[in-house]
CSV table of C-alpha atoms in Angstrom, one decimal:
chain,number,residue,atom,x,y,z
A,1475,MET,CA,29.7,-112.5,184.7
A,1476,SER,CA,26.1,-111.7,185.4
A,1477,VAL,CA,24.9,-108.2,185.8
A,1478,ASN,CA,23.6,-106.9,189.2
A,1479,TYR,CA,20.5,-103.4,188.5
A,1480,ASP,CA,20.1,-100.9,190.8
A,1481,PHE,CA,16.5,-100.5,190.7
A,1482,THR,CA,16.1,-99.4,194.3
A,1483,GLY,CA,13.1,-96.4,194.2
A,1484,LYS,CA,11.8,-97.0,190.4
A,1485,VAL,CA,8.2,-98.5,189.9
A,1486,ALA,CA,7.5,-100.9,187.0
A,1487,LEU,CA,5.0,-101.6,185.3
A,1488,ILE,CA,5.0,-105.1,183.1
A,1489,THR,CA,2.2,-106.1,180.9
A,1490,GLY,CA,0.9,-110.0,179.4
A,1491,SER,CA,3.5,-110.6,183.5
A,1492,SER,CA,2.0,-113.6,184.3
A,1493,SER,CA,4.4,-115.6,182.5
A,1494,GLY,CA,7.0,-115.7,180.2
A,1495,ILE,CA,9.2,-113.1,179.5
A,1496,GLY,CA,6.8,-110.4,180.9
A,1497,ALA,CA,8.1,-112.7,184.3
A,1498,ALA,CA,11.0,-113.0,183.7
A,1499,THR,CA,11.5,-109.7,184.1
A,1500,ALA,CA,8.7,-108.5,186.4
A,1501,GLN,CA,11.0,-110.9,189.5
A,1502,LEU,CA,14.2,-109.2,187.6
A,1503,PHE,CA,13.2,-106.2,188.3
A,1504,ALA,CA,11.7,-106.9,191.3
A,1505,LYS,CA,15.9,-108.6,192.0
A,1506,SER,CA,17.2,-105.3,191.4
A,1507,GLY,CA,14.7,-103.0,194.5
A,1508,ALA,CA,12.4,-101.7,191.6
A,1509,ASN,CA,8.3,-101.7,192.9
A,1510,VAL,CA,6.5,-104.0,190.4
A,1511,VAL,CA,3.1,-104.5,189.1
A,1512,VAL,CA,2.6,-107.9,187.3
A,1513,THR,CA,-0.4,-107.7,184.8
A,1514,GLY,CA,-3.2,-110.5,183.0
A,1515,ARG,CA,-6.4,-111.6,182.6
A,1516,ASN,CA,-6.0,-114.6,184.4
A,1517,ALA,CA,-5.2,-114.0,188.9
A,1518,ASP,CA,-4.3,-117.6,189.1
A,1519,ARG,CA,-1.1,-116.7,187.4
A,1520,VAL,CA,-1.1,-113.5,188.8
A,1521,ALA,CA,-1.1,-113.4,192.4
A,1522,LYS,CA,1.5,-116.6,191.4
A,1523,VAL,CA,4.4,-114.4,190.0
A,1524,ALA,CA,3.5,-111.6,192.2
A,1525,LYS,CA,4.7,-113.4,195.4
A,1526,GLN,CA,7.5,-114.9,193.5
A,1527,CYS,CA,8.6,-110.8,192.7
A,1528,THR,CA,7.6,-109.7,196.4
A,1529,ASP,CA,10.3,-113.3,197.5
A,1530,LEU,CA,13.3,-111.9,195.8
A,1531,SER,CA,12.6,-108.7,196.4
A,1532,PRO,CA,15.5,-107.6,198.6
A,1533,LYS,CA,13.6,-105.4,200.7
A,1534,GLN,CA,9.9,-108.2,200.4
A,1535,LEU,CA,8.1,-105.0,198.3
A,1536,THR,CA,5.1,-106.5,197.7
A,1537,ALA,CA,4.4,-106.5,193.2
A,1538,LEU,CA,1.3,-105.1,192.6
A,1539,GLU,CA,-1.4,-108.2,191.5
A,1540,VAL,CA,-3.8,-106.5,188.4
A,1541,VAL,CA,-6.1,-107.9,186.9
A,1542,GLY,CA,-7.9,-107.1,183.3
A,1543,ASP,CA,-7.7,-106.8,179.5
A,1544,LEU,CA,-5.3,-104.8,177.8
A,1545,THR,CA,-7.3,-104.3,174.3
A,1546,ASN,CA,-9.8,-102.8,177.3
A,1547,ASP,CA,-10.2,-99.0,177.6
A,1548,LYS,CA,-10.9,-99.4,180.8
A,1549,ASP,CA,-9.1,-102.1,182.4
A,1550,CYS,CA,-6.5,-99.8,180.4
A,1551,ASP,CA,-7.4,-96.3,182.3
A,1552,ARG,CA,-7.6,-99.1,185.8
A,1553,LEU,CA,-4.2,-100.8,185.8
A,1554,ILE,CA,-2.2,-97.2,185.0
A,1555,GLU,CA,-4.2,-95.3,188.1
A,1556,THR,CA,-4.7,-98.4,190.5
A,1557,THR,CA,-0.3,-98.6,189.8
A,1558,VAL,CA,-0.1,-94.1,190.0
A,1559,GLN,CA,-1.9,-93.9,192.9
A,1560,THR,CA,-0.5,-97.8,194.9
A,1561,PHE,CA,2.8,-95.5,194.1
A,1562,GLY,CA,2.8,-93.1,193.5
A,1563,LYS,CA,4.0,-92.3,190.2
A,1564,LEU,CA,5.7,-94.3,187.2
A,1565,ASP,CA,9.4,-94.6,186.0
A,1566,ILE,CA,9.1,-97.7,183.4
A,1567,LEU,CA,6.9,-99.3,180.6
A,1568,VAL,CA,7.2,-102.1,179.6
A,1569,ASN,CA,5.3,-103.2,176.7
A,1570,ASN,CA,5.4,-107.4,176.7
A,1571,VAL,CA,2.2,-108.6,175.6
A,1572,GLY,CA,1.5,-110.3,172.6
A,1573,PHE,CA,0.5,-113.5,171.0
A,1574,VAL,CA,-0.1,-115.1,167.3
A,1575,GLN,CA,-2.3,-116.6,165.5
A,1576,LYS,CA,-1.9,-118.2,162.5
A,1577,ALA,CA,-3.5,-117.4,159.4
A,1578,TYR,CA,-3.2,-116.9,155.3
A,1579,VAL,CA,-5.1,-114.2,153.7
A,1580,THR,CA,-7.1,-117.1,151.8
A,1581,LYS,CA,-8.7,-117.5,154.6
A,1582,ASP,CA,-13.0,-116.0,155.5
A,1583,ASP,CA,-11.8,-114.7,158.0
A,1584,TYR,CA,-8.7,-113.1,157.5
A,1585,PHE,CA,-9.5,-109.4,158.4
A,1586,GLN,CA,-11.5,-111.1,161.4
A,1587,ILE,CA,-8.1,-112.6,162.9
A,1588,PHE,CA,-6.3,-109.5,161.8
A,1589,GLN,CA,-7.3,-107.2,164.0
A,1590,ASN,CA,-7.3,-109.1,167.1
A,1591,ILE,CA,-3.7,-109.4,166.5
A,1592,MET,CA,-3.2,-105.9,165.8
A,1593,THR,CA,-5.8,-104.7,168.9
A,1594,THR,CA,-3.5,-106.7,171.7
A,1595,ASN,CA,0.0,-105.5,170.2
A,1596,LEU,CA,-0.4,-102.8,168.7
A,1597,ASN,CA,-3.8,-101.0,169.8
A,1598,SER,CA,-2.5,-101.9,173.6
A,1599,VAL,CA,0.4,-100.9,173.4
A,1600,VAL,CA,-0.4,-97.5,171.4
A,1601,TYR,CA,-3.2,-96.3,174.3
A,1602,LEU,CA,-1.2,-97.9,176.9
A,1603,THR,CA,1.9,-95.8,175.9
A,1604,HIS,CA,0.2,-92.3,175.2
A,1605,LYS,CA,-1.6,-92.2,178.7
A,1606,CYS,CA,1.4,-93.5,180.7
A,1607,VAL,CA,3.4,-90.5,179.1
A,1608,GLU,CA,2.1,-87.7,181.6
A,1609,HIS,CA,3.8,-90.4,184.5
A,1610,LEU,CA,6.6,-90.9,183.0
A,1611,ALA,CA,8.0,-87.7,181.8
A,1612,LYS,CA,7.5,-86.5,185.9
A,1613,THR,CA,10.6,-88.9,186.1
A,1614,ASN,CA,12.5,-89.0,182.6
A,1615,GLY,CA,10.6,-92.5,182.1
A,1616,ASN,CA,11.6,-95.6,180.1
A,1617,ILE,CA,9.6,-97.4,177.7
A,1618,ILE,CA,9.9,-100.7,176.4
A,1619,ASN,CA,8.5,-101.8,173.6
A,1620,ILE,CA,8.5,-106.2,172.9
A,1621,SER,CA,8.5,-106.8,169.3
A,1622,SER,CA,10.0,-110.0,168.0
A,1623,ILE,CA,12.9,-110.8,164.9
A,1624,MET,CA,9.4,-111.8,162.8
A,1625,SER,CA,9.5,-107.5,162.0
A,1626,LYS,CA,12.1,-108.1,160.2
A,1627,LYS,CA,11.5,-111.2,158.2
A,1628,ALA,CA,9.1,-112.2,155.9
A,1629,THR,CA,7.0,-116.0,156.2
A,1630,ALA,CA,5.2,-117.5,154.3
A,1631,ASN,CA,3.8,-119.8,157.2
A,1632,GLY,CA,0.0,-117.7,157.3
A,1633,SER,CA,1.6,-115.1,160.0
A,1634,SER,CA,1.1,-112.6,157.8
A,1635,PRO,CA,-0.9,-109.8,161.0
A,1636,TYR,CA,1.7,-111.5,163.5
A,1637,HIS,CA,4.6,-109.6,161.1
A,1638,ILE,CA,2.9,-107.0,160.1
A,1639,SER,CA,1.5,-106.0,163.3
A,1640,LYS,CA,5.6,-106.4,165.1
A,1641,ALA,CA,6.6,-104.3,162.1
A,1642,SER,CA,4.4,-101.3,163.1
A,1643,LEU,CA,5.4,-101.5,167.2
A,1644,ASP,CA,9.1,-101.3,165.7
A,1645,MET,CA,8.6,-97.5,163.7
A,1646,PHE,CA,6.0,-97.0,167.0
A,1647,THR,CA,9.3,-97.6,169.1
A,1648,LYS,CA,11.3,-95.0,166.6
A,1649,CYS,CA,8.8,-92.5,166.1
A,1650,MET,CA,8.5,-93.1,170.5
A,1651,ALA,CA,11.5,-92.3,170.3
A,1652,ALA,CA,11.9,-89.4,168.5
A,1653,GLU,CA,9.2,-86.8,169.9
A,1654,LEU,CA,9.1,-88.0,173.8
A,1655,GLY,CA,12.7,-87.6,173.9
A,1656,PRO,CA,12.9,-83.3,173.7
A,1657,LYS,CA,10.7,-83.0,176.1
A,1658,HIS,CA,9.7,-85.2,177.8
A,1659,HIS,CA,13.5,-87.4,177.9
A,1660,ILE,CA,11.6,-90.6,177.8
A,1661,ARG,CA,13.6,-93.2,175.9
A,1662,VAL,CA,12.1,-95.7,173.8
A,1663,ASN,CA,13.7,-99.0,172.5
A,1664,SER,CA,12.0,-102.0,171.2
A,1665,VAL,CA,13.1,-105.9,172.4
A,1666,ASN,CA,13.2,-108.1,169.2
A,1667,PRO,CA,13.3,-111.8,170.1
A,1668,GLY,CA,14.2,-114.8,168.3
A,1669,ALA,CA,12.9,-118.0,169.6
A,1670,VAL,CA,12.7,-118.5,172.5
A,1671,VAL,CA,11.3,-120.8,175.9
A,1672,THR,CA,7.4,-120.0,176.3
A,1673,ASN,CA,4.1,-120.4,176.2
A,1674,PHE,CA,3.5,-119.1,173.2
A,1675,LEU,CA,3.4,-121.9,170.5
A,1676,THR,CA,1.7,-123.9,172.4
A,1677,ASN,CA,-1.4,-121.1,172.4
A,1678,THR,CA,-1.7,-121.5,169.0
A,1679,GLY,CA,-2.4,-124.7,169.3
A,1680,LEU,CA,0.5,-126.6,168.3
A,1681,PRO,CA,1.4,-130.0,171.2
A,1682,LYS,CA,3.9,-129.0,173.3
A,1683,ALA,CA,6.1,-132.4,171.9
A,1684,MET,CA,6.0,-130.7,168.6
A,1685,ALA,CA,6.3,-127.1,170.2
A,1686,ASP,CA,9.6,-128.5,171.8
A,1687,LYS,CA,11.0,-129.9,168.1
A,1688,ILE,CA,10.4,-127.3,166.7
A,1689,TYR,CA,12.8,-125.4,170.1
A,1690,GLU,CA,14.8,-128.6,170.1
A,1691,THR,CA,15.9,-127.5,165.7
A,1692,VAL,CA,16.2,-124.0,166.0
A,1693,GLY,CA,17.8,-124.5,168.7
A,1694,CYS,CA,21.2,-127.0,166.9
A,1695,LYS,CA,20.9,-124.7,164.1
A,1696,TYR,CA,21.2,-121.1,165.8
A,1697,PRO,CA,24.7,-119.6,166.6
A,1698,VAL,CA,24.8,-119.3,170.0
A,1699,GLY,CA,24.0,-123.5,170.2
A,1700,ARG,CA,20.8,-123.0,172.0
A,1701,VAL,CA,17.0,-121.2,171.9
A,1702,GLY,CA,16.9,-118.1,174.2
A,1703,GLN,CA,15.2,-118.6,177.5
A,1704,PRO,CA,13.3,-115.6,179.3
A,1705,GLN,CA,16.0,-114.4,181.9
A,1706,ASP,CA,18.0,-114.0,178.0
A,1707,ILE,CA,15.0,-110.7,177.8
A,1708,ALA,CA,14.5,-109.9,180.6
A,1709,ASN,CA,18.2,-109.1,180.9
A,1710,THR,CA,18.5,-107.1,177.5
A,1711,VAL,CA,14.8,-104.9,178.8
A,1712,ALA,CA,17.4,-104.6,182.1
A,1713,PHE,CA,19.7,-103.3,179.8
A,1714,LEU,CA,17.8,-100.2,178.1
A,1715,VAL,CA,16.4,-99.0,181.5
A,1716,SER,CA,19.4,-98.4,183.1
A,1717,ASP,CA,20.6,-95.1,182.6
A,1718,THR,CA,23.9,-95.9,183.6
A,1719,ALA,CA,24.2,-98.9,180.9
A,1720,ALA,CA,21.8,-97.4,178.7
A,1721,GLY,CA,21.5,-94.4,179.1
A,1722,PHE,CA,22.6,-93.1,174.5
A,1723,LEU,CA,20.4,-95.4,173.2
A,1724,THR,CA,16.7,-94.1,172.9
A,1725,GLY,CA,15.1,-95.4,169.5
A,1726,SER,CA,17.5,-99.1,169.6
A,1727,ILE,CA,15.2,-101.7,168.1
A,1728,VAL,CA,17.6,-103.7,169.3
A,1729,VAL,CA,17.8,-107.7,168.2
A,1730,ALA,CA,18.3,-110.7,170.4
A,1731,ASP,CA,17.7,-113.6,168.3
A,1732,GLY,CA,20.7,-115.9,169.5
A,1733,GLY,CA,22.0,-115.0,165.9
A,1734,HIS,CA,18.6,-115.7,164.6
A,1735,LEU,CA,18.6,-113.9,161.4
A,1736,ALA,CA,22.6,-113.2,161.0
A,1737,ALA,CA,22.4,-117.4,160.1
A,1738,ASN,CA,19.0,-117.0,158.5
A,1739,VAL,CA,17.8,-119.3,159.9
A,1740,SER,CA,15.0,-121.2,158.9
A,1741,LEU,CA,12.5,-124.9,160.1
A,1742,ASP,CA,13.1,-128.0,158.4
A,1743,ARG,CA,10.3,-129.0,156.2
A,1744,GLN,CA,8.8,-131.6,158.0
A,1745,THR,CA,8.4,-128.7,160.9
A,1746,GLN,CA,7.2,-126.4,158.5
A,1747,ILE,CA,4.5,-128.7,157.3
A,1748,CYS,CA,3.1,-129.7,160.6
A,1749,LEU,CA,2.6,-125.3,161.0
A,1750,LYS,CA,0.9,-125.3,158.1
A,1751,GLN,CA,-1.3,-128.5,159.0
A,1752,LEU,CA,-3.0,-125.7,162.7
A,1753,ASN,CA,-4.6,-124.0,159.6
């Protein structure tokens, strides 16, 4: 049974919304009546998703397009200012932007890669949250951080910077829930996906055929019998934002992983070797 949410009158800003989970989330909010802000670094992809959101909107509300790099504080400021100037308020902040780059600690450029990942996956979230509080406090708003099950499970495959960034993000979620709830009436939660079919793996340099093989291999091991789709995570975000459905949830780390952690799923040896060759 599908669940229909009504976010009419809400303003939702979703970072990294030009593809994948972010795009699916923006589309779901638009379909549910919200004004949405689509943002990313690629203008063509931002425009494409924004049009899809407008087409899905019951009242054909025009999605706001903002192109920018969230590792740049000025771009973050412009994103927030443009959102509030256009819609007059902000109700929902979904911090979805993030990426992974493989690096073993013995690599010469390990620390630079670590800094790059932390700047995108954590620092941009902290900065945007810091800047958005004054607006979200006026609307008793919601913050959703898109984390990962890799915040909870260590690997030896050269992903330590990514693991660390997401573990830090989970703690930031909890701290902000405790800090922003009593005085500002803002709920803050995290969604931690397992494997989801996006361009996440191919962005690391992995050939699409190998990425598809990994999704197939992992999906067979998941208790639900498949890997996730972006819509699965978008549905979880919408649930958490709904005051009717989840008004008592804040500071929660909501795992949406198809049973990955429960079943202790791991990659087969051949897939691990292929991944290691990227380094």
